[in-house]
CSV table of C-alpha atoms in Angstrom, one decimal:
chain,number,residue,atom,x,y,z
D,1,MET,CA,14.6,-8.9,19.2
D,2,ALA,CA,14.5,-6.7,22.3
D,3,LYS,CA,17.7,-6.6,24.5
D,4,LYS,CA,17.5,-8.8,27.5
D,5,THR,CA,17.3,-7.2,31.0
D,6,PRO,CA,19.9,-8.1,33.6
D,7,ALA,CA,17.3,-10.3,35.4
D,8,GLN,CA,16.5,-12.2,32.2
D,9,HIS,CA,20.3,-12.7,31.5
D,10,PHE,CA,20.6,-14.2,35.0
D,11,ARG,CA,17.7,-16.5,34.4
D,12,ASP,CA,19.5,-17.9,31.3
D,13,LEU,CA,22.6,-18.6,33.4
D,14,PHE,CA,20.5,-20.2,36.2
D,15,ASN,CA,18.9,-22.5,33.6
D,16,ARG,CA,22.3,-23.6,32.3
D,17,PHE,CA,23.3,-24.4,35.9
D,18,MET,CA,20.2,-26.3,36.7
D,19,ALA,CA,19.4,-28.0,33.3
D,20,GLY,CA,22.6,-28.1,31.3
D,21,SER,CA,22.9,-31.1,29.1
D,22,THR,CA,26.4,-32.0,30.3
D,23,GLU,CA,28.3,-31.7,33.6
D,24,HIS,CA,30.7,-29.3,32.0
D,25,GLU,CA,27.8,-27.0,30.8
D,26,ARG,CA,26.3,-27.1,34.3
D,27,LYS,CA,29.6,-26.2,35.9
D,28,GLN,CA,30.1,-23.3,33.4
D,29,GLY,CA,26.5,-22.1,34.2
D,30,GLU,CA,27.2,-22.2,37.9
D,31,ARG,CA,30.4,-20.2,37.6
D,32,ALA,CA,28.8,-17.6,35.3
D,33,MET,CA,25.8,-17.3,37.6
D,34,ASP,CA,27.9,-16.8,40.7
D,35,ALA,CA,30.0,-14.2,38.8
D,36,TRP,CA,26.7,-12.3,37.9
D,37,LEU,CA,25.6,-12.3,41.5
D,38,LYS,CA,28.9,-11.0,42.7
D,39,ARG,CA,29.0,-8.3,40.0
D,40,HIS,CA,25.5,-7.1,41.1
D,41,GLY,CA,26.3,-7.2,44.8
D,42,LYS,CA,24.0,-10.2,45.4
D,43,THR,CA,24.2,-13.8,46.7
D,44,ARG,CA,22.4,-17.0,46.0
D,45,ILE,CA,19.8,-16.0,48.6
D,46,ASP,CA,18.7,-13.3,46.2
D,47,ALA,CA,18.3,-15.7,43.3
D,48,PRO,CA,14.5,-16.2,43.8
D,49,LYS,CA,13.8,-12.4,43.7
D,50,VAL,CA,15.9,-12.0,40.5
D,51,LEU,CA,14.0,-14.9,38.8
D,52,THR,CA,10.7,-13.3,39.8
D,53,GLN,CA,11.9,-10.0,38.3
D,54,ALA,CA,12.8,-11.9,35.1
D,55,GLU,CA,9.2,-13.2,34.8
D,56,ALA,CA,8.0,-9.6,35.2
D,57,ASP,CA,10.4,-8.4,32.5
D,58,ASP,CA,9.0,-11.1,30.2
D,59,LYS,CA,5.5,-9.9,30.6
D,60,ALA,CA,6.5,-6.3,30.1
D,61,ALA,CA,8.3,-7.1,26.9
D,62,ALA,CA,5.5,-9.2,25.5
D,63,PRO,CA,3.4,-7.4,22.7
D,64,PRO,CA,0.0,-6.4,23.9
D,65,PRO,CA,-2.9,-8.6,22.7
D,66,PRO,CA,-4.7,-7.2,19.7
D,67,PRO,CA,-7.8,-5.1,20.7
D,68,SER,CA,-11.0,-7.0,20.7
D,69,ASP,CA,-14.1,-6.1,18.7
D,70,PRO,CA,-17.5,-6.0,20.6
D,71,ARG,CA,-18.9,-8.1,17.8
D,72,ASP,CA,-16.5,-10.9,18.6
D,73,ALA,CA,-18.6,-11.7,21.7
D,74,GLY,CA,-21.6,-12.4,19.5
D,75,PRO,CA,-22.6,-15.8,18.1
D,76,ALA,CA,-20.8,-17.0,15.0
D,77,GLN,CA,-23.1,-16.9,11.9
D,78,SER,CA,-22.9,-19.4,9.1
D,79,VAL,CA,-23.7,-18.4,5.5
D,80,ASP,CA,-25.9,-20.1,3.0
D,81,SER,CA,-24.0,-23.2,1.8
D,82,GLY,CA,-24.7,-22.2,-1.8
D,83,TYR,CA,-22.6,-19.1,-1.5
D,84,THR,CA,-19.1,-18.3,-0.4
D,85,VAL,CA,-18.4,-15.5,2.0
D,86,LEU,CA,-16.8,-13.5,-0.9
D,87,ASP,CA,-20.0,-13.8,-2.8
D,88,LEU,CA,-21.9,-12.3,0.1
D,89,ILE,CA,-19.4,-9.5,0.7
D,90,ARG,CA,-19.5,-8.4,-2.9
D,91,GLU,CA,-23.3,-8.6,-2.9
D,92,ARG,CA,-23.6,-6.3,0.1
D,93,VAL,CA,-20.9,-3.9,-1.2
D,94,GLU,CA,-22.8,-3.5,-4.5
D,95,LEU,CA,-25.8,-2.4,-2.5
D,96,TYR,CA,-23.9,0.4,-0.8
D,97,LEU,CA,-21.2,1.5,-3.3
D,98,VAL,CA,-20.6,2.1,-7.0
D,99,PHE,CA,-17.2,1.5,-8.6
D,100,SER,CA,-16.1,2.2,-12.2
D,101,SER,CA,-15.2,-1.5,-13.0
D,102,PRO,CA,-16.2,-4.9,-11.8
D,103,HIS,CA,-12.6,-5.6,-11.1
D,104,GLU,CA,-12.6,-2.9,-8.4
D,105,TYR,CA,-15.5,-4.7,-6.6
D,106,VAL,CA,-13.3,-7.9,-6.6
D,107,ALA,CA,-10.3,-6.1,-5.2
D,108,TYR,CA,-12.4,-4.4,-2.5
D,109,THR,CA,-14.0,-7.7,-1.5
D,110,LEU,CA,-10.8,-9.7,-1.4
D,111,TRP,CA,-9.0,-7.0,0.6
D,112,ALA,CA,-11.7,-7.0,3.2
D,113,ALA,CA,-11.5,-10.8,3.7
D,114,TYR,CA,-7.7,-10.7,3.5
D,115,THR,CA,-7.4,-8.5,6.7
D,116,HIS,CA,-8.7,-11.5,8.7
D,117,VAL,CA,-5.8,-13.7,7.7
D,118,TYR,CA,-3.0,-11.1,7.0
D,119,GLU,CA,-0.6,-12.7,9.5
D,120,PHE,CA,-0.3,-15.7,7.3
D,121,TYR,CA,1.4,-13.7,4.6
D,122,GLN,CA,4.8,-12.0,4.2
D,123,HIS,CA,3.4,-9.0,2.2
D,124,ALA,CA,0.6,-6.6,3.2
D,125,PRO,CA,-1.2,-5.0,0.2
D,126,ARG,CA,-2.6,-1.5,0.8
D,127,LEU,CA,-6.0,-0.6,-0.7
D,128,VAL,CA,-6.2,3.0,-1.9
D,129,ILE,CA,-9.6,4.5,-2.7
D,130,THR,CA,-9.7,7.5,-5.0
D,131,SER,CA,-12.3,9.6,-6.8
D,132,PRO,CA,-12.3,12.2,-9.5
D,133,THR,CA,-13.8,14.9,-7.2
D,134,SER,CA,-15.0,15.4,-3.7
D,135,GLY,CA,-18.4,14.1,-2.6
D,136,CYS,CA,-18.2,10.9,-4.5
D,137,GLY,CA,-18.4,8.7,-1.5
D,138,LYS,CA,-14.8,7.7,-0.5
D,139,SER,CA,-15.8,8.1,3.2
D,140,ARG,CA,-18.8,5.8,2.7
D,141,GLY,CA,-16.4,3.2,1.2
D,142,LEU,CA,-14.3,3.4,4.4
D,143,ARG,CA,-17.3,3.1,6.7
D,144,VAL,CA,-18.4,-0.1,4.9
D,145,LEU,CA,-14.9,-1.5,5.3
D,146,ASP,CA,-15.1,-0.5,9.0
D,147,ARG,CA,-17.8,-3.1,9.5
D,148,LEU,CA,-16.0,-5.8,7.6
D,149,VAL,CA,-12.2,-5.7,8.3
D,150,VAL,CA,-10.5,-7.1,11.3
D,151,ARG,CA,-10.0,-4.7,14.2
D,152,PRO,CA,-10.7,-1.5,12.3
D,153,LYS,CA,-9.3,1.8,13.4
D,154,MET,CA,-10.9,4.8,11.7
D,155,SER,CA,-9.4,8.3,11.6
D,156,ASP,CA,-9.9,11.5,9.6
D,157,ASN,CA,-6.2,11.7,9.0
D,158,PHE,CA,-2.8,10.2,9.9
D,159,THR,CA,0.7,11.4,9.5
D,160,THR,CA,3.3,8.9,8.3
D,161,ALA,CA,4.9,8.8,11.8
D,162,THR,CA,1.6,8.0,13.4
D,163,LEU,CA,1.0,5.1,11.0
D,164,TYR,CA,4.4,3.6,12.0
D,165,ASP,CA,3.7,4.2,15.7
D,166,ASN,CA,0.4,2.3,15.4
D,167,ALA,CA,2.0,-0.6,13.5
D,168,ASN,CA,2.2,-2.7,16.7
D,169,ASP,CA,-1.5,-2.3,17.4
D,170,ARG,CA,-2.1,-5.1,14.8
D,171,ARG,CA,-5.2,-3.2,13.6
D,172,THR,CA,-6.6,-2.3,10.1
D,173,LEU,CA,-6.0,1.4,9.6
D,174,LEU,CA,-8.7,3.1,7.6
D,175,VAL,CA,-7.6,6.6,6.8
D,176,ASP,CA,-9.9,9.3,5.3
D,177,GLU,CA,-8.4,12.2,3.4
D,178,ALA,CA,-4.8,11.0,3.9
D,179,ASP,CA,-3.3,13.6,1.5
D,180,ASN,CA,-0.3,14.2,3.7
D,181,LEU,CA,1.0,10.6,3.6
D,182,ASP,CA,4.2,10.3,1.6
D,183,PHE,CA,4.2,6.6,0.7
D,184,ASP,CA,5.6,4.8,-2.3
D,185,THR,CA,2.4,3.7,-3.9
D,186,ARG,CA,3.8,1.1,-6.2
D,187,GLY,CA,1.9,-2.1,-5.8
D,188,SER,CA,-1.1,-0.5,-4.1
D,189,LEU,CA,-4.5,-1.6,-5.2
D,190,ARG,CA,-5.9,1.7,-6.4
D,191,ALA,CA,-9.7,1.3,-6.6
D,192,VAL,CA,-11.5,4.2,-8.3
D,193,PHE,CA,-14.4,5.0,-6.1
D,194,ASN,CA,-17.5,6.6,-7.7
D,195,SER,CA,-20.6,6.2,-5.5
D,196,GLY,CA,-21.9,9.3,-7.2
D,197,TYR,CA,-20.3,9.6,-10.7
D,198,GLU,CA,-20.2,7.6,-13.9
D,199,LYS,CA,-16.5,7.6,-14.6
D,200,GLY,CA,-13.4,8.5,-12.6
D,201,GLY,CA,-9.8,8.0,-11.8
D,202,MET,CA,-6.5,9.7,-12.4
D,203,PHE,CA,-6.6,9.1,-16.1
D,204,SER,CA,-10.4,9.1,-16.5
D,205,ARG,CA,-12.0,9.5,-19.9
D,206,GLY,CA,-14.6,11.9,-18.4
D,207,VAL,CA,-16.7,12.5,-15.4
D,208,GLY,CA,-20.5,12.2,-15.4
D,209,LYS,CA,-22.3,15.3,-14.3
D,210,GLN,CA,-25.3,13.6,-12.8
D,211,LYS,CA,-25.0,11.8,-9.4
D,212,ARG,CA,-26.4,8.3,-9.1
D,213,ARG,CA,-28.9,7.6,-6.4
D,214,PRO,CA,-27.2,5.2,-3.9
D,215,LYS,CA,-28.8,1.8,-4.0
D,216,ARG,CA,-28.9,1.6,-0.3
D,217,ARG,CA,-28.3,4.2,2.4
D,218,PHE,CA,-25.5,3.4,4.8
D,219,VAL,CA,-26.6,4.2,8.4
D,220,THR,CA,-23.8,4.1,11.0
D,221,GLY,CA,-24.7,1.8,13.8
D,222,ASN,CA,-27.4,0.0,11.8
D,223,THR,CA,-25.5,-2.6,9.7
D,224,PRO,CA,-26.7,-6.0,10.8
D,225,ASP,CA,-26.0,-7.5,7.4
D,226,LEU,CA,-22.4,-6.4,7.4
D,227,ASP,CA,-21.9,-7.3,11.1
D,228,ALA,CA,-23.2,-10.8,10.4
D,229,LEU,CA,-20.6,-11.1,7.6
D,230,TYR,CA,-17.9,-9.8,10.0
D,231,ARG,CA,-18.8,-12.5,12.6
D,232,HIS,CA,-18.7,-15.2,9.9
D,233,LEU,CA,-15.3,-14.0,8.7
D,234,ALA,CA,-13.8,-13.7,12.2
D,235,SER,CA,-15.3,-16.8,13.9
D,236,ILE,CA,-15.8,-19.4,11.1
D,237,TRP,CA,-14.0,-18.5,7.9
D,238,ALA,CA,-10.6,-17.2,9.1
D,239,PRO,CA,-10.0,-20.0,11.7
D,240,GLY,CA,-10.9,-22.8,9.2
D,241,VAL,CA,-9.7,-21.5,5.8
D,242,ILE,CA,-6.8,-23.4,4.1
D,243,LEU,CA,-4.5,-20.9,2.3
D,244,ASN,CA,-1.8,-21.5,-0.2
D,245,PRO,CA,0.9,-18.8,0.4
D,246,ASP,CA,2.3,-19.1,-3.2
D,247,PRO,CA,-0.6,-19.5,-5.7
D,248,LYS,CA,0.0,-19.5,-9.4
D,249,LEU,CA,0.1,-16.0,-10.8
D,250,PRO,CA,-0.8,-14.8,-14.3
D,251,ASP,CA,2.1,-14.2,-16.7
D,252,GLU,CA,1.0,-10.6,-17.2
D,253,LEU,CA,1.3,-10.1,-13.5
D,254,LEU,CA,4.7,-11.6,-13.3
D,255,ARG,CA,5.9,-9.3,-16.0
D,256,ALA,CA,4.8,-6.3,-14.1
D,257,ASP,CA,6.6,-4.5,-11.3
D,258,PRO,CA,7.6,-7.2,-8.7
D,259,SER,CA,5.7,-5.2,-6.0
D,260,VAL,CA,2.5,-5.6,-7.9
D,261,ALA,CA,2.8,-9.4,-7.9
D,262,ASP,CA,3.8,-9.4,-4.2
D,263,ASN,CA,0.7,-7.4,-3.3
D,264,TRP,CA,-1.7,-9.5,-5.4
D,265,ARG,CA,-0.3,-12.9,-4.2
D,266,PRO,CA,-2.2,-12.9,-0.8
D,267,LEU,CA,-5.4,-11.7,-2.5
D,268,ILE,CA,-5.3,-14.4,-5.1
D,269,SER,CA,-4.6,-16.9,-2.3
D,270,VAL,CA,-7.7,-15.8,-0.5
D,271,ALA,CA,-9.8,-16.1,-3.7
D,272,ASP,CA,-8.5,-19.6,-4.4
D,273,ALA,CA,-9.3,-20.7,-0.9
D,274,CYS,CA,-13.0,-19.9,-1.5
D,275,LEU,CA,-13.8,-21.1,-5.0
D,276,PRO,CA,-12.0,-21.7,-8.3
D,277,ALA,CA,-14.4,-19.1,-9.9
D,278,TRP,CA,-13.2,-16.5,-7.4
D,279,GLY,CA,-9.6,-17.5,-8.3
D,280,THR,CA,-10.4,-16.7,-11.9
D,281,LEU,CA,-12.0,-13.3,-10.9
D,282,ALA,CA,-9.0,-12.4,-8.8
D,283,ARG,CA,-6.5,-13.1,-11.5
D,284,GLU,CA,-8.5,-11.1,-14.1
D,285,ALA,CA,-8.6,-8.2,-11.6
D,286,ALA,CA,-4.9,-8.5,-10.9
D,287,VAL,CA,-4.1,-8.3,-14.7
D,288,PHE,CA,-6.5,-5.4,-15.1
D,289,PHE,CA,-4.7,-3.4,-12.3
D,290,ALA,CA,-1.3,-4.3,-13.5
D,291,LEU,CA,-2.0,-3.2,-17.1
D,292,SER,CA,-4.0,-0.1,-16.2
D,293,GLY,CA,-1.0,1.6,-14.5
D,294,ARG,CA,-3.2,2.7,-11.6
D,295,HIS,CA,-1.0,0.8,-9.2
D,296,GLU,CA,1.9,3.1,-10.1
D,297,ASP,CA,2.9,6.4,-8.6
D,298,PRO,CA,1.9,9.1,-11.1
D,299,ILE,CA,5.4,10.7,-10.7
D,300,VAL,CA,7.0,7.4,-11.9
D,301,VAL,CA,4.5,7.3,-14.9
D,302,LEU,CA,5.5,10.9,-15.7
D,303,LEU,CA,9.2,10.2,-15.7
D,304,ARG,CA,8.8,7.2,-18.0
D,305,ASP,CA,6.6,9.3,-20.4
D,306,ILE,CA,9.1,12.1,-20.4
D,307,ARG,CA,11.9,9.7,-21.3
D,308,THR,CA,9.7,8.4,-24.2
D,309,VAL,CA,9.3,12.0,-25.4
D,310,PHE,CA,13.1,12.6,-25.4
D,311,ASP,CA,13.6,9.3,-27.2
D,312,MET,CA,10.8,9.9,-29.7
D,313,LEU,CA,12.1,13.4,-30.6
D,314,SER,CA,15.7,12.4,-30.5
D,315,VAL,CA,16.6,15.6,-28.6
D,316,ASP,CA,18.8,16.3,-25.6
D,317,ARG,CA,16.8,19.4,-24.6
D,318,ILE,CA,13.2,20.6,-24.8
D,319,THR,CA,11.1,23.6,-23.7
D,320,ILE,CA,8.5,23.0,-21.1
D,321,LYS,CA,5.8,24.1,-23.6
D,322,ALA,CA,7.0,21.6,-26.1
D,323,LEU,CA,7.2,18.9,-23.5
D,324,VAL,CA,3.7,19.4,-22.2
D,325,THR,CA,2.3,19.4,-25.8
D,326,ALA,CA,4.1,16.1,-26.5
D,327,LEU,CA,2.6,14.6,-23.3
D,328,HIS,CA,-0.9,15.7,-24.3
D,329,GLU,CA,-0.4,13.9,-27.6
D,330,MET,CA,0.6,10.5,-26.2
D,331,GLU,CA,-1.7,7.8,-27.5
D,332,ASP,CA,-3.3,6.7,-24.2
D,333,GLY,CA,-4.4,10.3,-23.4
D,334,ARG,CA,-3.6,10.2,-19.7
D,335,TRP,CA,-2.0,13.6,-19.7
D,336,SER,CA,-4.8,15.2,-21.7
D,337,GLU,CA,-7.3,13.9,-19.2
D,338,PHE,CA,-5.2,14.4,-16.0
D,339,CYS,CA,-7.1,14.3,-12.7
D,340,GLY,CA,-4.3,15.5,-10.4
D,341,VAL,CA,-1.7,13.6,-8.4
D,342,GLN,CA,-4.3,12.7,-5.8
D,343,ARG,CA,-6.7,11.7,-8.5
D,344,ASN,CA,-9.4,14.0,-7.1
D,345,ARG,CA,-9.6,16.7,-9.8
D,346,THR,CA,-11.9,17.1,-12.8
D,347,PRO,CA,-10.1,15.7,-15.9
D,348,HIS,CA,-8.1,18.4,-17.7
D,349,LYS,CA,-5.0,18.8,-19.8
D,350,LEU,CA,-1.8,18.7,-17.8
D,351,ARG,CA,-0.7,22.3,-17.1
D,352,GLU,CA,2.9,23.6,-17.2
D,353,SER,CA,2.5,24.6,-13.5
D,354,GLU,CA,1.5,21.1,-12.6
D,355,LEU,CA,4.5,19.6,-14.5
D,356,ARG,CA,6.9,21.9,-12.7
D,357,ALA,CA,5.3,21.1,-9.3
D,358,MET,CA,5.6,17.3,-9.9
D,359,LEU,CA,9.2,17.5,-10.9
D,360,ARG,CA,10.4,20.0,-8.3
D,361,PRO,CA,10.6,17.6,-5.4
D,362,LEU,CA,13.0,15.5,-7.5
D,363,GLY,CA,15.3,18.5,-7.9
D,364,ILE,CA,14.4,18.9,-11.5
D,365,VAL,CA,13.7,22.5,-12.3
D,366,THR,CA,13.4,24.5,-15.5
D,367,ARG,CA,16.3,26.5,-16.9
D,368,SER,CA,17.0,28.4,-20.1
D,369,VAL,CA,17.4,26.1,-23.1
D,370,TRP,CA,18.1,26.7,-26.7
D,371,PRO,CA,16.2,24.0,-28.6
D,372,GLY,CA,18.1,24.8,-31.9
D,373,LYS,CA,21.5,24.8,-30.1
D,374,GLY,CA,22.1,28.4,-31.2
D,375,LYS,CA,21.4,27.9,-34.9
D,376,PRO,CA,20.0,30.9,-36.9
D,377,GLY,CA,16.4,31.6,-35.9
D,378,ASP,CA,16.7,29.8,-32.5
D,379,HIS,CA,15.0,31.2,-29.5
D,380,SER,CA,15.6,30.3,-25.9
D,381,GLY,CA,12.8,29.3,-23.5
D,382,LYS,CA,12.4,27.7,-20.1
D,383,GLY,CA,12.7,23.9,-20.2
D,384,TYR,CA,14.8,20.9,-19.4
D,385,TYR,CA,17.9,19.0,-20.6
D,386,ARG,CA,17.8,15.2,-20.8
D,387,SER,CA,20.7,15.1,-18.4
D,388,ASP,CA,18.4,16.7,-15.8
D,389,PHE,CA,16.4,13.5,-15.7
D,390,GLU,CA,19.1,10.8,-15.7
D,391,ALA,CA,19.4,10.4,-11.9
D,392,ALA,CA,15.7,10.3,-11.5
D,393,TRP,CA,15.2,7.7,-14.2
D,394,ARG,CA,17.9,5.5,-12.6
D,395,ALA,CA,16.3,5.9,-9.1
D,396,TYR,CA,12.6,5.6,-10.0
D,397,CYS,CA,12.4,3.7,-13.3
D,398,GLY,CA,14.3,0.5,-12.4
D,399,ASP,CA,16.8,-1.1,-14.6
D,400,GLU,CA,15.2,0.0,-17.9
D,401,GLU,CA,17.4,1.6,-20.5
D,402,THR,CA,17.8,5.3,-19.8
D,403,GLY,CA,19.7,6.1,-23.0
D,404,LYS,CA,23.1,7.6,-23.1
D,405,PRO,CA,23.6,10.8,-21.1
D,406,ALA,CA,23.1,13.8,-23.3
D,407,LYS,CA,26.2,15.7,-24.3
D,408,VAL,CA,25.1,19.2,-23.5
D,409,VAL,CA,27.1,22.1,-24.9
D,410,THR,CA,27.0,25.3,-22.9
D,411,LEU,CA,25.9,28.2,-25.1
D,412,LYS,CA,26.6,31.8,-24.6
D,413,ALA,CA,23.7,34.2,-25.0
D,414,PRO,CA,24.0,36.2,-28.2
């Protein structure tokens, strides 16, 4: 709450004097009011001017109204009674875009509708669109959203500071190529966007080499179908929809990171408000994202997998070469088909240089280790001690068991 101006403070005292519930309260208000006037070199004759200034201060402190959209002036358009607005959004999205999974269409559709009722909820999920390589159509995905979401604000890039500065605009920020944003991505809905390729994502199983022909060309300024959906969302659906802020969540979602459940709760609420069938689709999509791990920061995933390697090998130190090899051999194959931290690279085996770069910001750097602890035939190499990771595991991996800190014996070079 903003600090009151002197004029606003006087107005409160004046109101106590004029409208106090008891004689004692009115007397107290009168004495405090006169003391305020004396302290500021004024008399009761100046009271009307001070009250006028208090009204001006109220207007100055009020948040600006949200920016209007030119389409808001158009007539509201109803949709066919046989379809929900979510059905129609998904239908149009499928004409413009290609995703890797039907669950990603569901997330994209629900998030577009959610922006029109976001003020009803405590948490605001963020939709992150990624692709395995450039030219797959992420920008087209944002341009489609630009015609559907409430009060869109497009930009080629934003710094983190700019995003926070624009928070009071109450607009939907659509950021293209936001590689410099340093956000905790836990709980984000990470849709893998492939309007041109068969497969994709950070841990993709492979990228198709042939581009698909888009089903429909997106022409900026010529989107009457999307604009009609926007007007229905803004003028008919949002004002009349009945939302449950605490819908029943799947058990698999409740067992995931709490931020995942928090971010899916409003989307499932939007789905339930449209049709039970959409509620089912939303819950299936939520479980898909929760179990896929794509909602998680790749650094957190890496830290957990490194801990698994230490536990599996029962060692307190390991060379970087041995660590990378162990990560490649993990059953899910995510590090043998790594697409980069930004999920925009062709799948490849995680490299030692990439591992170093991912751990360096955490203060974890390689040093000389003796895997055999100085036994005959032992050779030193660059690597890590388990103790190097303990602080990061506690900070980024929640309350899970981190194992006992390794007892590292300092060895002298032979």
